[in-house]
PDB file of C-alpha atoms in Angstrom:
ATOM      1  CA  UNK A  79     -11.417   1.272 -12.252  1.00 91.00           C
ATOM      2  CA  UNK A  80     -10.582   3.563  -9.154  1.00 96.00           C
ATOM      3  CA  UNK A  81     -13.026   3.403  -6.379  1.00 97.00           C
ATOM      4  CA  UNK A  82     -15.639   6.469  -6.156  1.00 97.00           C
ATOM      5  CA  UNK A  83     -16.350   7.639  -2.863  1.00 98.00           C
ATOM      6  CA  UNK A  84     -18.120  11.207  -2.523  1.00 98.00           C
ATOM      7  CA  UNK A  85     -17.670  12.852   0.491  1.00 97.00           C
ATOM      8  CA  UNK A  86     -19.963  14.845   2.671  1.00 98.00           C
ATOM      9  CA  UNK A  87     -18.463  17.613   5.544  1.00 96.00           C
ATOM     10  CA  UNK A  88     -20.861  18.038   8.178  1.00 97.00           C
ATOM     11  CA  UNK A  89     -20.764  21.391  10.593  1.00 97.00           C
ATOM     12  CA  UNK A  90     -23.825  21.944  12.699  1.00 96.00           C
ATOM     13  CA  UNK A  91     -25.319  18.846  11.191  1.00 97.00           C
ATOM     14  CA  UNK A  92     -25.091  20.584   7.774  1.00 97.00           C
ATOM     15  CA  UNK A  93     -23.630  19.558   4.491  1.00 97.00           C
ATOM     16  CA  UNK A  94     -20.598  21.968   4.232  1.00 96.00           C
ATOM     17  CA  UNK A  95     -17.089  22.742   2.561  1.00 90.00           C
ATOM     18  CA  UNK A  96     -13.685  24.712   3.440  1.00 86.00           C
ATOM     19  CA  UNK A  97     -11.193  25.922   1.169  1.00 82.00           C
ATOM     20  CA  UNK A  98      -7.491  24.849   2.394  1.00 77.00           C
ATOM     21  CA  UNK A  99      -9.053  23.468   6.076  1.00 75.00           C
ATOM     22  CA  UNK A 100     -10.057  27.159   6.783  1.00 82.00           C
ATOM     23  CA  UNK A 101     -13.417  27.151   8.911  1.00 85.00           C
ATOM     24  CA  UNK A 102     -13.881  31.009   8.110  1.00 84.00           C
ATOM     25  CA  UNK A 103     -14.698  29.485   4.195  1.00 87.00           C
ATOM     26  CA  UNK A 104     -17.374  27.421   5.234  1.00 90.00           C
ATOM     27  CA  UNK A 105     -20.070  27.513   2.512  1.00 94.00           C
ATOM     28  CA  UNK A 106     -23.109  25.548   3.444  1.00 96.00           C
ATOM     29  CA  UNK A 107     -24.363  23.369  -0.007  1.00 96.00           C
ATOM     30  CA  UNK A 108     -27.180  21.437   2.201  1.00 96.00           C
ATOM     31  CA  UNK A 109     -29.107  21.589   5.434  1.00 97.00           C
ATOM     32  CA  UNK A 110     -29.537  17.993   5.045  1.00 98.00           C
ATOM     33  CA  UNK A 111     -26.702  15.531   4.736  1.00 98.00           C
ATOM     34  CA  UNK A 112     -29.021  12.834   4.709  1.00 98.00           C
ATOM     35  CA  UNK A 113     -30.894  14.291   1.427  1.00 98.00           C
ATOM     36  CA  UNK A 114     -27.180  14.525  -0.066  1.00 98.00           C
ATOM     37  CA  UNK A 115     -26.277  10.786   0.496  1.00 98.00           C
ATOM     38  CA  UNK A 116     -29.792   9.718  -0.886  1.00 98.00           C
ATOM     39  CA  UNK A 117     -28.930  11.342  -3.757  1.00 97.00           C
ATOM     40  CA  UNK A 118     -25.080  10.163  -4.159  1.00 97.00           C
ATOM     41  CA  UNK A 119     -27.025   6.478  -3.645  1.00 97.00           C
ATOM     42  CA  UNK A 120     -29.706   6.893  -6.489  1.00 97.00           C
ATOM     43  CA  UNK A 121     -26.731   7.393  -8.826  1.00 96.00           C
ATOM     44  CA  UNK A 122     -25.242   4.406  -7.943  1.00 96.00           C
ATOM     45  CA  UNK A 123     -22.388   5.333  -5.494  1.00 97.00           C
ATOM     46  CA  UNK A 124     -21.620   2.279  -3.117  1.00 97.00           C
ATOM     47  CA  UNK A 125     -19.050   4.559  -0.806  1.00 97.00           C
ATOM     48  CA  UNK A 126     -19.487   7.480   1.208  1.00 98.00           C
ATOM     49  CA  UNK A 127     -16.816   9.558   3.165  1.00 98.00           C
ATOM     50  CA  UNK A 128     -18.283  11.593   6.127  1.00 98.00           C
ATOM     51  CA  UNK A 129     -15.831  14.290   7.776  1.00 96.00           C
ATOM     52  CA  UNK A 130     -16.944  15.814  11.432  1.00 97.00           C
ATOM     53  CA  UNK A 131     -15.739  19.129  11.587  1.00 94.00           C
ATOM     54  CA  UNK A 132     -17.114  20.179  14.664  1.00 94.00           C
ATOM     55  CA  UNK A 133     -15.618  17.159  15.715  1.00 93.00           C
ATOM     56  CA  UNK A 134     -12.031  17.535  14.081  1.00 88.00           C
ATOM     57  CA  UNK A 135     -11.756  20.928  15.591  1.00 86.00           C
ATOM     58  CA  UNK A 136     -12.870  19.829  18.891  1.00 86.00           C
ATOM     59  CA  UNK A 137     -11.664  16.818  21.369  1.00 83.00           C
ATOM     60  CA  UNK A 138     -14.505  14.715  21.034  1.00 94.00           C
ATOM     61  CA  UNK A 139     -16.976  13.072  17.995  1.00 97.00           C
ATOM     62  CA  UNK A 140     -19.843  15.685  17.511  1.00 97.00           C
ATOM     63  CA  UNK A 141     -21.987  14.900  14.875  1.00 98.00           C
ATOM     64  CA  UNK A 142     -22.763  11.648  15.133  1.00 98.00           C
ATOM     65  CA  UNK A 143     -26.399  11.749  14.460  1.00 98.00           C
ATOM     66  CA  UNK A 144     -26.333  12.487  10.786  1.00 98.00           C
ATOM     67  CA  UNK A 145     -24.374   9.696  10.528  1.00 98.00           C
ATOM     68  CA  UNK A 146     -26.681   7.686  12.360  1.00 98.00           C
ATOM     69  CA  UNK A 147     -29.127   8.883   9.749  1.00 98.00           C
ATOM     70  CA  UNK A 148     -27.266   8.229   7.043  1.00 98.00           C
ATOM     71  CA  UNK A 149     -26.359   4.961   7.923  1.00 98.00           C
ATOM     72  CA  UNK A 150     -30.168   4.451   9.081  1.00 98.00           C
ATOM     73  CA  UNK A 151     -31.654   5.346   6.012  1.00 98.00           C
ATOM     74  CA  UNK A 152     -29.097   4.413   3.122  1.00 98.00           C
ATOM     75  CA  UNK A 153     -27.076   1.146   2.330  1.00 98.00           C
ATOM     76  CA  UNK A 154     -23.800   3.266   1.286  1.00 98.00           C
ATOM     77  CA  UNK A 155     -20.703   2.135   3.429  1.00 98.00           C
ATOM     78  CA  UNK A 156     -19.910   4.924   5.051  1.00 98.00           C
ATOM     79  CA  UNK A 157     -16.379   5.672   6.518  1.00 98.00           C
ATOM     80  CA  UNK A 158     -16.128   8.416   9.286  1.00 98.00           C
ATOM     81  CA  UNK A 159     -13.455  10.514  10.426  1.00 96.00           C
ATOM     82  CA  UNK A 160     -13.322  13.840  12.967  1.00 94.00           C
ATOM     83  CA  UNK A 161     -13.028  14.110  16.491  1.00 93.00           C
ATOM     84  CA  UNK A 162     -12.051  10.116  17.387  1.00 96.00           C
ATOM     85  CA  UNK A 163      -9.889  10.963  20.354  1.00 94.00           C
ATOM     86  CA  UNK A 164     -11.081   7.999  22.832  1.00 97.00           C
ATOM     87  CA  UNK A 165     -12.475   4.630  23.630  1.00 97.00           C
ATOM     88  CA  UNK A 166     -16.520   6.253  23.467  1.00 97.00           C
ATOM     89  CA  UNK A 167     -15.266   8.316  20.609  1.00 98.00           C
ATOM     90  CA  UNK A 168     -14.528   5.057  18.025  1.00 98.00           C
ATOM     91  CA  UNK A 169     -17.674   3.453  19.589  1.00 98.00           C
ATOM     92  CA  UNK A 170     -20.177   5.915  19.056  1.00 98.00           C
ATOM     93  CA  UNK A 171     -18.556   6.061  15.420  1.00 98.00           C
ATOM     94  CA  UNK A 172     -19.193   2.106  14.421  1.00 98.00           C
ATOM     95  CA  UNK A 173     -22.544   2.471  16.848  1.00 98.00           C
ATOM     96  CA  UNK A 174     -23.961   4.895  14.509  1.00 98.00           C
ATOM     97  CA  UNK A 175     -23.058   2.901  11.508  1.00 98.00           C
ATOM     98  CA  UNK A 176     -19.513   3.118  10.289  1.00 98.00           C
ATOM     99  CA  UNK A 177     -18.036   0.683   8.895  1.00 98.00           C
ATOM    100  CA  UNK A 178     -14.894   2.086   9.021  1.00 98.00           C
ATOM    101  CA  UNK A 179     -12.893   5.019  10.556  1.00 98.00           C
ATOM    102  CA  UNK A 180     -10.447   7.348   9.539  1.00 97.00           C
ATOM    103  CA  UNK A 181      -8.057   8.018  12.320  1.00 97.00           C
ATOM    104  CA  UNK A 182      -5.438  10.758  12.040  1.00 93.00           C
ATOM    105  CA  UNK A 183      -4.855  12.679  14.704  1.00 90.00           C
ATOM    106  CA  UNK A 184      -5.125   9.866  16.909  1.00 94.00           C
ATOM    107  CA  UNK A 185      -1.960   8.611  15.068  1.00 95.00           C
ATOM    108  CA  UNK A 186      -0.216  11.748  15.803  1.00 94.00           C
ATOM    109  CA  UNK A 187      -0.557  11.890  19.198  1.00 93.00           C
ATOM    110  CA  UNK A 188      -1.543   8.867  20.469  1.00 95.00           C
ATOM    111  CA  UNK A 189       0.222   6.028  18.326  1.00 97.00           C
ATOM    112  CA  UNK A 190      -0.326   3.355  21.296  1.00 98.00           C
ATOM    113  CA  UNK A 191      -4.471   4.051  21.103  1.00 98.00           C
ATOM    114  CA  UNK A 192      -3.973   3.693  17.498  1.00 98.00           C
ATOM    115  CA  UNK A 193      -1.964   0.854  17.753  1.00 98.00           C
ATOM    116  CA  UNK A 194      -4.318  -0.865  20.205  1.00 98.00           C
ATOM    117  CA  UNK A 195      -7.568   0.116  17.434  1.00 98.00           C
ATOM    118  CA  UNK A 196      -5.667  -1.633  14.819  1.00 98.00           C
ATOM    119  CA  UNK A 197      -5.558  -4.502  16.542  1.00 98.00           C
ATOM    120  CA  UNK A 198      -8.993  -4.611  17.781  1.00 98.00           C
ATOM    121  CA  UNK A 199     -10.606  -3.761  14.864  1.00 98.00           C
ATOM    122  CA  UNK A 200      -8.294  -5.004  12.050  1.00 98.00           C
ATOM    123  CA  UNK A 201      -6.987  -3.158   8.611  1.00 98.00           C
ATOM    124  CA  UNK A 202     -10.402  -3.404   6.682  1.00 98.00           C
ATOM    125  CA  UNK A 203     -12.110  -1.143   9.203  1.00 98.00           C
ATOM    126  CA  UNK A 204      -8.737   1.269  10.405  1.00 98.00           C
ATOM    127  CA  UNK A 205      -8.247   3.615   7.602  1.00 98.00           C
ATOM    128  CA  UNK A 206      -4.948   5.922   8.555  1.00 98.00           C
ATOM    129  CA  UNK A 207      -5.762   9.580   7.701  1.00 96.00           C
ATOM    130  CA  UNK A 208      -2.312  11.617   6.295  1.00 95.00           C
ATOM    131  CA  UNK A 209      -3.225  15.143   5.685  1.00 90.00           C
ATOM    132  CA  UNK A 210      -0.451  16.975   4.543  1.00 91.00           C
ATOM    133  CA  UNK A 211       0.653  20.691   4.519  1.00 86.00           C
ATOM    134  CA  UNK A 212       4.194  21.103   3.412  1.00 84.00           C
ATOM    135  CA  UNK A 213       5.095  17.537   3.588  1.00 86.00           C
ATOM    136  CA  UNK A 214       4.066  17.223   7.214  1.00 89.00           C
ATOM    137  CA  UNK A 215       1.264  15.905   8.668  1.00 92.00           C
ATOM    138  CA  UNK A 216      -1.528  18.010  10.337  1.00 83.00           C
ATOM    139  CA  UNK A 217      -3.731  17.499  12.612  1.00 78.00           C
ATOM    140  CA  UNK A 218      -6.939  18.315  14.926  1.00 66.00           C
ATOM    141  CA  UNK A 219      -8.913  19.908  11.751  1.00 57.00           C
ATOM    142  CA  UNK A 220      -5.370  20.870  10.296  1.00 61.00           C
ATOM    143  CA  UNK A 221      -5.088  23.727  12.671  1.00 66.00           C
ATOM    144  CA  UNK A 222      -2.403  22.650  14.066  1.00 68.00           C
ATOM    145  CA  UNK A 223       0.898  20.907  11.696  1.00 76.00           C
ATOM    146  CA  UNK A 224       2.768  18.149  13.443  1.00 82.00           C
ATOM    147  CA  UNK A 225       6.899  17.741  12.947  1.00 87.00           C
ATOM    148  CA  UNK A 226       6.387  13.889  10.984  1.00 93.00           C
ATOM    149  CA  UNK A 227       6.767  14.113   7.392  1.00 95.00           C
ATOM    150  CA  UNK A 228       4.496  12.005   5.207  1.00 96.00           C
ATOM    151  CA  UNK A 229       6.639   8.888   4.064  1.00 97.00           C
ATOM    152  CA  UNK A 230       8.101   8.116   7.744  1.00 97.00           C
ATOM    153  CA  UNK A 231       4.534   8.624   9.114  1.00 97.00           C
ATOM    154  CA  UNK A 232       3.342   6.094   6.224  1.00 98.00           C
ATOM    155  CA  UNK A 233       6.052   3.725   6.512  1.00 98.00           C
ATOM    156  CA  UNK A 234       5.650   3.593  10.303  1.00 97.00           C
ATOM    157  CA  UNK A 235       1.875   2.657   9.939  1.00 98.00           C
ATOM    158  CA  UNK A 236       2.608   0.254   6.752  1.00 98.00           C
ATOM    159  CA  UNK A 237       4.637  -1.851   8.881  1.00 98.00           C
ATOM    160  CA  UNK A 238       2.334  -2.353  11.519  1.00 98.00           C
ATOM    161  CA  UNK A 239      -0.303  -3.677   9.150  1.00 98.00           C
ATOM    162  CA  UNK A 240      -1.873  -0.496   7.828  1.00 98.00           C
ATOM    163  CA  UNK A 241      -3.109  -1.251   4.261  1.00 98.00           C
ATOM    164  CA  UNK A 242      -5.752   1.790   3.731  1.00 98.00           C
ATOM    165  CA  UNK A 243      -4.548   5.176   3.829  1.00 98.00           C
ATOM    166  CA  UNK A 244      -6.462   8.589   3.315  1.00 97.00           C
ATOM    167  CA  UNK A 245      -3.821  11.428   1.295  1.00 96.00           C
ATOM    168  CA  UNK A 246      -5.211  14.705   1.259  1.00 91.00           C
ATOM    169  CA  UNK A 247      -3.118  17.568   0.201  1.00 89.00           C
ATOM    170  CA  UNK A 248      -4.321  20.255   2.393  1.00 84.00           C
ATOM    171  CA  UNK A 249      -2.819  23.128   0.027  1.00 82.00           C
ATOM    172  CA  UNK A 250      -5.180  21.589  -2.884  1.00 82.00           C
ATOM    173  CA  UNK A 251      -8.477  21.273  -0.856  1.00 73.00           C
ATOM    174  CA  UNK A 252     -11.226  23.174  -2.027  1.00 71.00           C
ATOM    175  CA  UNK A 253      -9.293  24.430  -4.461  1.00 73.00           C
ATOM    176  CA  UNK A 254     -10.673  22.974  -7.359  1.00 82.00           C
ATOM    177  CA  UNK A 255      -7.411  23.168  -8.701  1.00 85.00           C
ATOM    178  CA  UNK A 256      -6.836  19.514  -9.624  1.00 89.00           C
ATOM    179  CA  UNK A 257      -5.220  16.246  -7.711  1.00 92.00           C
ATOM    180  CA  UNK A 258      -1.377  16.425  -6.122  1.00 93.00           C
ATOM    181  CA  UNK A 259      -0.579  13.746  -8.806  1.00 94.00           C
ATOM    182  CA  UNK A 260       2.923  13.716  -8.749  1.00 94.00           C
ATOM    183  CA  UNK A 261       2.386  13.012  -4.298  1.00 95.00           C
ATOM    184  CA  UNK A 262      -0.068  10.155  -5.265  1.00 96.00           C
ATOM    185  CA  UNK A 263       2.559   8.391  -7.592  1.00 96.00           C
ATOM    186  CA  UNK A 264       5.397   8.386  -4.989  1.00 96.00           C
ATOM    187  CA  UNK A 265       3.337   7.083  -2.330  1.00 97.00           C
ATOM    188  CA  UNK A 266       2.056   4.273  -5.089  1.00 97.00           C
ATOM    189  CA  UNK A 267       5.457   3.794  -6.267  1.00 97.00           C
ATOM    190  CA  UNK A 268       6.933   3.232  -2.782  1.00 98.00           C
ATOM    191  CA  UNK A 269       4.031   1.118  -1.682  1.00 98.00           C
ATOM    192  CA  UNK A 270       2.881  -0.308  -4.524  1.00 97.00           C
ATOM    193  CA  UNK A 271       0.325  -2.807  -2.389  1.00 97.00           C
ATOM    194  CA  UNK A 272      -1.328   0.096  -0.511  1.00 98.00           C
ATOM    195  CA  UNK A 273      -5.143   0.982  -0.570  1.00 98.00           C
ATOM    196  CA  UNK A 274      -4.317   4.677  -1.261  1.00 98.00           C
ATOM    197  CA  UNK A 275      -7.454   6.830  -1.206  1.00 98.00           C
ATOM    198  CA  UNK A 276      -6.490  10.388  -2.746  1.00 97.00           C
ATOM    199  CA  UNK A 277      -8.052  13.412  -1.600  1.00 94.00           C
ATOM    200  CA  UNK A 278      -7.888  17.268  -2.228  1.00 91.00           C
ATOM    201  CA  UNK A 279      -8.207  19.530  -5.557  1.00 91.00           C
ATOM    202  CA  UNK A 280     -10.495  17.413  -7.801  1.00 94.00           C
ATOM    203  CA  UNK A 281     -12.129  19.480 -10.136  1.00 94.00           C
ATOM    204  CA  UNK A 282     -13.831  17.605 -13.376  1.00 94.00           C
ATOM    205  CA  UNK A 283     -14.094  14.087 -14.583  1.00 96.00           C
ATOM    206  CA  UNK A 284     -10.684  13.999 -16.179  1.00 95.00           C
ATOM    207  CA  UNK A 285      -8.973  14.548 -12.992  1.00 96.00           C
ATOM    208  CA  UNK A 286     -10.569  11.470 -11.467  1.00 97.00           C
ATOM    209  CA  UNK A 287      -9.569   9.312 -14.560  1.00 96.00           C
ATOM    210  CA  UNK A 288      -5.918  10.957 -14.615  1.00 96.00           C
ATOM    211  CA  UNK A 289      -5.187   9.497 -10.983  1.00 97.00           C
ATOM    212  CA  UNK A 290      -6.895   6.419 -12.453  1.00 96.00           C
ATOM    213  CA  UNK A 291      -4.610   6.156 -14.817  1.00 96.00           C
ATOM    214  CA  UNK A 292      -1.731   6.309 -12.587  1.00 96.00           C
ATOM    215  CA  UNK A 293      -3.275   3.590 -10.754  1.00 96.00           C
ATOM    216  CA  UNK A 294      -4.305   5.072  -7.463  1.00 97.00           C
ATOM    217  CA  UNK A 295      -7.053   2.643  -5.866  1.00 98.00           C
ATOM    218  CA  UNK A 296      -9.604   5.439  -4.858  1.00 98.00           C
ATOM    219  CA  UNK A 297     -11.157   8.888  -4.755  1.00 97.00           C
ATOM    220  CA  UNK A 298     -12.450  11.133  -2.289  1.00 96.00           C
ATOM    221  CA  UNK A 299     -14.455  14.053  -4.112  1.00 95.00           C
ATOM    222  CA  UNK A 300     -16.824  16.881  -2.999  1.00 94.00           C
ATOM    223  CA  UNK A 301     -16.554  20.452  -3.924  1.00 92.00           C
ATOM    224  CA  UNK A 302     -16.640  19.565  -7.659  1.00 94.00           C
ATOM    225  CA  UNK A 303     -19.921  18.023  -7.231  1.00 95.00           C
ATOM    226  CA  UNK A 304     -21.353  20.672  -5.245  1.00 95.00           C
ATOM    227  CA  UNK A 305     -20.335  23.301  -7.401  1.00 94.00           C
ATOM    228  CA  UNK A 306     -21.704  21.526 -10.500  1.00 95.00           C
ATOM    229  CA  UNK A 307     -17.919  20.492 -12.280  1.00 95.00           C
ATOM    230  CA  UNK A 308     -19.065  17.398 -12.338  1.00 96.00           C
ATOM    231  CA  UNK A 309     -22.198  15.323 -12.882  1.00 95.00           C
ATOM    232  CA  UNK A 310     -23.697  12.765 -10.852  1.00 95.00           C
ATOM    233  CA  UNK A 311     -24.869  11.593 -14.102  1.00 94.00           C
ATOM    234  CA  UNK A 312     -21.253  11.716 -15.747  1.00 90.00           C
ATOM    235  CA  UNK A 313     -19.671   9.378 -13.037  1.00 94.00           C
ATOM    236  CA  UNK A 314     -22.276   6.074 -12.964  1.00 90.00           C
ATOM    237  CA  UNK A 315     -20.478   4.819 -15.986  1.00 88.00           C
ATOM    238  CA  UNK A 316     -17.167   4.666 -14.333  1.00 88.00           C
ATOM    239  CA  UNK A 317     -18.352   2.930 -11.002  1.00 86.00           C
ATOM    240  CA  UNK A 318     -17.276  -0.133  -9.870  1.00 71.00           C
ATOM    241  CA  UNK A 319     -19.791  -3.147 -10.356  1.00 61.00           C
TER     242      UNK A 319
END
């Protein structure tokens, strides 16, 4: 069964989401992102996938208190990405209870940092971050699109011992407009081995067991969960024991 992992979008230590990456569709769901994961964790959820903003758009890892509480106050392994630029950066991250990170920028423009993480901290706890507008990759809180396109930028990471990426189709985020399937299944098909972790568009229950049915490892979700498409309830049957 695909691995469920909920995600929760902090700005100003508040539980938010953007449509498409745009910061100017911010819709605040929580004031708490700690009340959020308590609740994601009564339902059984084992995973959690916290985004910085403030910290993607900026140079520097912002909100690193909520996931301190989070971490503090719930068992979920967490995975954190936004704003890892530098050495204190990826240290206050797994300080404040990460387990693992999701590094994309970083990869962008600083493949030797990224290199140098990967070695220090090994595959389980490195996940690569590929967010992709027009099949390139974008970075720094997608406001700004990079030249790589997707399957060099994969296969260049693959071979260095990469085994857990993070696809999110930046067009689809949001959106509620359902999974980039047909990206998912390329990336699967050409790296059949990889920990692929999809991400953007989900919007009901049958869109989560569609991409499990084509095999794709895992599932980052929000939006549909905030905006009631799908249960809490609905989902504890299909996670992973």
């Amino acid at each position: 069964m695909i691995e469920l992992i909920p995600a929760i979008d902090v700005i100003d230590g508040k539980c938010v989401r953007l449509s498409q990456g745009n910061y100017d569709s911010k819709k605040v769901y929580n004031e708490s992102p700690l009340e959020v994961a308590k609740a994601f964790e009564a339902h059984g959820m084992r995973r959690l996938h916290v985004v910085d903003l403030d910290g993607a758009a900026s140079q520097h890892v912002v909100n690193y208190r909520t996931l301190e509480q989070i971490a503090t106050h719930t068992s979920l392994t967490i995975d954190f990405g936004g704003g890892i630029k530098t050495a204190k950066d990826i240290d206050i991250a797994f300080n404040s209870g990460a387990q693992m990170v999701t590094l994309g920028s970083v990869a962008v423009k600083n493949p030797e940092l990224f290199d140098a993480w990967l070695n220090t901290y090994g595959n389980e706890k490195i996940i690569l971050g590929s967010d992709v507008k027009e099949n390139r990759i974008a970075i720094s809180g997608w406001k700004e699109e990079s030249p790589l396109e997707l399957m060099p930028f994969l296969d260049q990471y693959i071979k260095k011992g990469i085994t857990k990426v993070l696809c999110t189709d930046i067009s689809r985020d949001g959106m509620l407009r359902g999974a980039a399937f047909p990206l998912y299944k390329e990336i699967m098909g050409t790296y059949p081995e990889l920990y692929l972790i999809a991400s953007g568009g989900i919007s009901c229950l049958d869109d989560i067991l569609q991409l499990d049915d084509a095999g794709i490892p895992a599932v980052v979700f929000g939006k549909a969960i905030y905006e009631g498409r799908i249960s809490l309830n609905d989902l504890t049957r299909y996670i992973i024991s």
